[in-house]
Amino acid sequence: MVAGIGVTFCLGATVPQSPPEPLRPVEVTLHRFDRKPGSEATFREWIDYLRSHHREAVATLGRERTYFEAMFTAPDEPSRLYWLEVKGAGGKPVESSNHELDRRHIAYMDAVLIKGSHARLQTENVLVPDFIVRAVAAEQREER
């Protein structure tokens, strides 16, 4: 089901030849941001920080109900950042977190990204294999 920007799909236990039982919706969204001129060193510092605190960063995703997040750059667009996220309904915004990693993450975003440049790209299609649907549905059941 397409819901505005992004593609929303419902998750649940799947049985061959029958549709999944709906749980909470999950949205797959690609975000695009413009980076501030001269911010390359700070951007690299941000990425290095996230990599060196990988386990801690992953641990912060639960309160946001984010199941997957990835950042991308393109050699032909050096001033752009793309951010892919797979997120469940009902998560808390990163801005509401008191976690040190989240506070630093927001500070890096403010230092690197141009305010007002955020765009949510239109998702046209999402293919999700059953094993991922089952894994996210199991996670959603635990969140209840």
PDB file of C-alpha atoms in Angstrom:
ATOM      1  CA  MET A   1       0.000   0.000   0.000  1.00  0.00           C
ATOM      2  CA  VAL A   2       1.464   3.370  -0.946  1.00  0.00           C
ATOM      3  CA  ALA A   3       0.947   5.984   1.737  1.00  0.00           C
ATOM      4  CA  GLY A   4       2.021   9.468   0.716  1.00  0.00           C
ATOM      5  CA  ILE A   5       5.769   9.694   0.575  1.00  0.00           C
ATOM      6  CA  GLY A   6       7.497   6.398   1.039  1.00  0.00           C
ATOM      7  CA  VAL A   7       5.994   2.979   0.723  1.00  0.00           C
ATOM      8  CA  THR A   8       4.183   1.475   3.655  1.00  0.00           C
ATOM      9  CA  PHE A   9       3.700  -2.231   4.018  1.00  0.00           C
ATOM     10  CA  CYS A  10       2.099  -4.284   6.735  1.00  0.00           C
ATOM     11  CA  LEU A  11       3.872  -7.133   8.430  1.00  0.00           C
ATOM     12  CA  GLY A  12       2.743 -10.383   9.906  1.00  0.00           C
ATOM     13  CA  ALA A  13       3.216 -14.119   9.909  1.00  0.00           C
ATOM     14  CA  THR A  14       3.135 -15.489   6.395  1.00  0.00           C
ATOM     15  CA  VAL A  15       1.777 -18.801   5.240  1.00  0.00           C
ATOM     16  CA  PRO A  16       2.375 -19.896   1.659  1.00  0.00           C
ATOM     17  CA  GLN A  17      -0.510 -18.856  -0.607  1.00  0.00           C
ATOM     18  CA  SER A  18      -2.116 -16.527   1.967  1.00  0.00           C
ATOM     19  CA  PRO A  19      -1.549 -12.830   2.701  1.00  0.00           C
ATOM     20  CA  PRO A  20       0.333 -11.793   5.854  1.00  0.00           C
ATOM     21  CA  GLU A  21      -1.625 -10.903   8.972  1.00  0.00           C
ATOM     22  CA  PRO A  22      -1.230  -7.108   9.358  1.00  0.00           C
ATOM     23  CA  LEU A  23       0.574  -5.662  12.350  1.00  0.00           C
ATOM     24  CA  ARG A  24       1.870  -2.094  12.530  1.00  0.00           C
ATOM     25  CA  PRO A  25       2.864  -0.506   9.215  1.00  0.00           C
ATOM     26  CA  VAL A  26       6.502  -0.057   8.235  1.00  0.00           C
ATOM     27  CA  GLU A  27       7.673   2.800   6.028  1.00  0.00           C
ATOM     28  CA  VAL A  28      10.661   2.670   3.698  1.00  0.00           C
ATOM     29  CA  THR A  29      11.954   6.156   2.933  1.00  0.00           C
ATOM     30  CA  LEU A  30      14.943   7.630   1.140  1.00  0.00           C
ATOM     31  CA  HIS A  31      15.902  11.082   2.399  1.00  0.00           C
ATOM     32  CA  ARG A  32      18.191  13.531   0.613  1.00  0.00           C
ATOM     33  CA  PHE A  33      20.119  16.342   2.264  1.00  0.00           C
ATOM     34  CA  ASP A  34      22.534  18.958   0.957  1.00  0.00           C
ATOM     35  CA  ARG A  35      25.795  19.268   2.860  1.00  0.00           C
ATOM     36  CA  LYS A  36      27.317  22.582   3.877  1.00  0.00           C
ATOM     37  CA  PRO A  37      30.321  23.719   1.844  1.00  0.00           C
ATOM     38  CA  GLY A  38      33.568  22.941   3.654  1.00  0.00           C
ATOM     39  CA  SER A  39      31.958  20.325   5.923  1.00  0.00           C
ATOM     40  CA  GLU A  40      33.805  17.301   4.509  1.00  0.00           C
ATOM     41  CA  ALA A  41      36.130  16.873   7.524  1.00  0.00           C
ATOM     42  CA  THR A  42      33.219  17.140   9.971  1.00  0.00           C
ATOM     43  CA  PHE A  43      31.183  14.728   7.840  1.00  0.00           C
ATOM     44  CA  ARG A  44      34.061  12.192   7.901  1.00  0.00           C
ATOM     45  CA  GLU A  45      34.339  12.673  11.680  1.00  0.00           C
ATOM     46  CA  TRP A  46      30.581  11.980  11.997  1.00  0.00           C
ATOM     47  CA  ILE A  47      30.789   8.794   9.923  1.00  0.00           C
ATOM     48  CA  ASP A  48      33.897   7.634  11.814  1.00  0.00           C
ATOM     49  CA  TYR A  49      32.095   8.293  15.107  1.00  0.00           C
ATOM     50  CA  LEU A  50      29.088   6.204  14.038  1.00  0.00           C
ATOM     51  CA  ARG A  51      31.350   3.384  12.830  1.00  0.00           C
ATOM     52  CA  SER A  52      33.409   3.362  16.027  1.00  0.00           C
ATOM     53  CA  HIS A  53      30.210   3.343  18.129  1.00  0.00           C
ATOM     54  CA  HIS A  54      28.330   0.880  15.920  1.00  0.00           C
ATOM     55  CA  ARG A  55      26.797  -1.306  18.675  1.00  0.00           C
ATOM     56  CA  GLU A  56      25.790   1.756  20.696  1.00  0.00           C
ATOM     57  CA  ALA A  57      24.265   3.393  17.596  1.00  0.00           C
ATOM     58  CA  VAL A  58      22.288   0.261  16.736  1.00  0.00           C
ATOM     59  CA  ALA A  59      21.028   0.119  20.335  1.00  0.00           C
ATOM     60  CA  THR A  60      19.488   3.615  19.970  1.00  0.00           C
ATOM     61  CA  LEU A  61      17.337   2.546  17.008  1.00  0.00           C
ATOM     62  CA  GLY A  62      14.834   0.602  19.122  1.00  0.00           C
ATOM     63  CA  ARG A  63      13.211   3.627  20.766  1.00  0.00           C
ATOM     64  CA  GLU A  64      12.773   5.150  17.293  1.00  0.00           C
ATOM     65  CA  ARG A  65      11.348   1.856  15.944  1.00  0.00           C
ATOM     66  CA  THR A  66      13.924   2.069  13.188  1.00  0.00           C
ATOM     67  CA  TYR A  67      14.704  -1.374  11.772  1.00  0.00           C
ATOM     68  CA  PHE A  68      17.315  -0.341   9.224  1.00  0.00           C
ATOM     69  CA  GLU A  69      19.249   2.822   8.465  1.00  0.00           C
ATOM     70  CA  ALA A  70      21.984   3.495   5.919  1.00  0.00           C
ATOM     71  CA  MET A  71      23.715   6.665   4.698  1.00  0.00           C
ATOM     72  CA  PHE A  72      25.005   7.076   1.139  1.00  0.00           C
ATOM     73  CA  THR A  73      27.098   9.534  -0.832  1.00  0.00           C
ATOM     74  CA  ALA A  74      27.577   9.603  -4.606  1.00  0.00           C
ATOM     75  CA  PRO A  75      30.841  10.526  -6.329  1.00  0.00           C
ATOM     76  CA  ASP A  76      28.932  12.676  -8.854  1.00  0.00           C
ATOM     77  CA  GLU A  77      27.096  14.550  -6.047  1.00  0.00           C
ATOM     78  CA  PRO A  78      29.767  15.266  -3.408  1.00  0.00           C
ATOM     79  CA  SER A  79      27.593  17.825  -1.604  1.00  0.00           C
ATOM     80  CA  ARG A  80      24.663  15.451  -1.079  1.00  0.00           C
ATOM     81  CA  LEU A  81      23.825  12.851   1.544  1.00  0.00           C
ATOM     82  CA  TYR A  82      21.213  10.151   1.051  1.00  0.00           C
ATOM     83  CA  TRP A  83      19.669   8.403   4.032  1.00  0.00           C
ATOM     84  CA  LEU A  84      17.630   5.218   3.714  1.00  0.00           C
ATOM     85  CA  GLU A  85      15.462   4.176   6.624  1.00  0.00           C
ATOM     86  CA  VAL A  86      13.012   1.399   7.369  1.00  0.00           C
ATOM     87  CA  LYS A  87      10.889   2.484  10.277  1.00  0.00           C
ATOM     88  CA  GLY A  88       7.883   1.170  12.177  1.00  0.00           C
ATOM     89  CA  ALA A  89       4.988   3.257  13.397  1.00  0.00           C
ATOM     90  CA  GLY A  90       5.039   4.763  16.874  1.00  0.00           C
ATOM     91  CA  GLY A  91       8.745   5.442  17.257  1.00  0.00           C
ATOM     92  CA  LYS A  92      10.092   8.397  19.180  1.00  0.00           C
ATOM     93  CA  PRO A  93      12.025  11.106  17.313  1.00  0.00           C
ATOM     94  CA  VAL A  94      15.788  11.201  17.788  1.00  0.00           C
ATOM     95  CA  GLU A  95      15.442  14.797  19.034  1.00  0.00           C
ATOM     96  CA  SER A  96      13.596  13.527  22.136  1.00  0.00           C
ATOM     97  CA  SER A  97      16.481  11.284  23.211  1.00  0.00           C
ATOM     98  CA  ASN A  98      18.741  11.981  26.177  1.00  0.00           C
ATOM     99  CA  HIS A  99      21.306   9.448  24.950  1.00  0.00           C
ATOM    100  CA  GLU A 100      24.791  10.948  24.429  1.00  0.00           C
ATOM    101  CA  LEU A 101      25.191   9.277  21.034  1.00  0.00           C
ATOM    102  CA  ASP A 102      21.895  10.765  19.814  1.00  0.00           C
ATOM    103  CA  ARG A 103      22.858  14.236  21.079  1.00  0.00           C
ATOM    104  CA  ARG A 104      26.176  14.004  19.206  1.00  0.00           C
ATOM    105  CA  HIS A 105      24.375  12.682  16.130  1.00  0.00           C
ATOM    106  CA  ILE A 106      22.063  15.722  16.131  1.00  0.00           C
ATOM    107  CA  ALA A 107      25.051  18.064  16.619  1.00  0.00           C
ATOM    108  CA  TYR A 108      26.807  16.511  13.609  1.00  0.00           C
ATOM    109  CA  MET A 109      23.632  16.829  11.530  1.00  0.00           C
ATOM    110  CA  ASP A 110      23.404  20.518  12.464  1.00  0.00           C
ATOM    111  CA  ALA A 111      27.091  21.065  11.632  1.00  0.00           C
ATOM    112  CA  VAL A 112      27.021  19.258   8.282  1.00  0.00           C
ATOM    113  CA  LEU A 113      23.545  19.492   6.735  1.00  0.00           C
ATOM    114  CA  ILE A 114      22.021  22.620   5.204  1.00  0.00           C
ATOM    115  CA  LYS A 115      18.791  23.503   7.016  1.00  0.00           C
ATOM    116  CA  GLY A 116      15.792  23.367   4.695  1.00  0.00           C
ATOM    117  CA  SER A 117      17.510  21.079   2.175  1.00  0.00           C
ATOM    118  CA  HIS A 118      15.813  17.885   3.348  1.00  0.00           C
ATOM    119  CA  ALA A 119      13.749  16.080   0.721  1.00  0.00           C
ATOM    120  CA  ARG A 120      11.882  12.806   1.085  1.00  0.00           C
ATOM    121  CA  LEU A 121      12.145  10.988  -2.210  1.00  0.00           C
ATOM    122  CA  GLN A 122       9.063   9.241  -3.566  1.00  0.00           C
ATOM    123  CA  THR A 123       9.299   5.482  -3.021  1.00  0.00           C
ATOM    124  CA  GLU A 124       7.717   3.671  -5.931  1.00  0.00           C
ATOM    125  CA  ASN A 125       8.179   0.034  -4.946  1.00  0.00           C
ATOM    126  CA  VAL A 126       9.568  -2.091  -2.128  1.00  0.00           C
ATOM    127  CA  LEU A 127      10.249  -5.821  -2.319  1.00  0.00           C
ATOM    128  CA  VAL A 128      10.567  -7.587   1.028  1.00  0.00           C
ATOM    129  CA  PRO A 129      11.318 -11.302   1.310  1.00  0.00           C
ATOM    130  CA  ASP A 130       9.257 -13.319   3.800  1.00  0.00           C
ATOM    131  CA  PHE A 131      12.189 -13.918   6.179  1.00  0.00           C
ATOM    132  CA  ILE A 132      12.528 -10.153   6.729  1.00  0.00           C
ATOM    133  CA  VAL A 133       8.764  -9.740   7.146  1.00  0.00           C
ATOM    134  CA  ARG A 134       8.823 -12.505   9.775  1.00  0.00           C
ATOM    135  CA  ALA A 135      11.813 -10.957  11.591  1.00  0.00           C
ATOM    136  CA  VAL A 136      10.254  -7.485  11.789  1.00  0.00           C
ATOM    137  CA  ALA A 137       6.872  -8.949  12.792  1.00  0.00           C
ATOM    138  CA  ALA A 138       8.585 -10.894  15.607  1.00  0.00           C
ATOM    139  CA  GLU A 139      10.325  -7.686  16.739  1.00  0.00           C
ATOM    140  CA  GLN A 140       7.004  -5.828  16.704  1.00  0.00           C
ATOM    141  CA  ARG A 141       5.411  -8.513  18.850  1.00  0.00           C
ATOM    142  CA  GLU A 142       8.225  -8.106  21.400  1.00  0.00           C
ATOM    143  CA  GLU A 143       7.713  -4.297  21.404  1.00  0.00           C
ATOM    144  CA  ARG A 144       4.098  -4.620  22.543  1.00  0.00           C
TER     145      ARG A 144
END
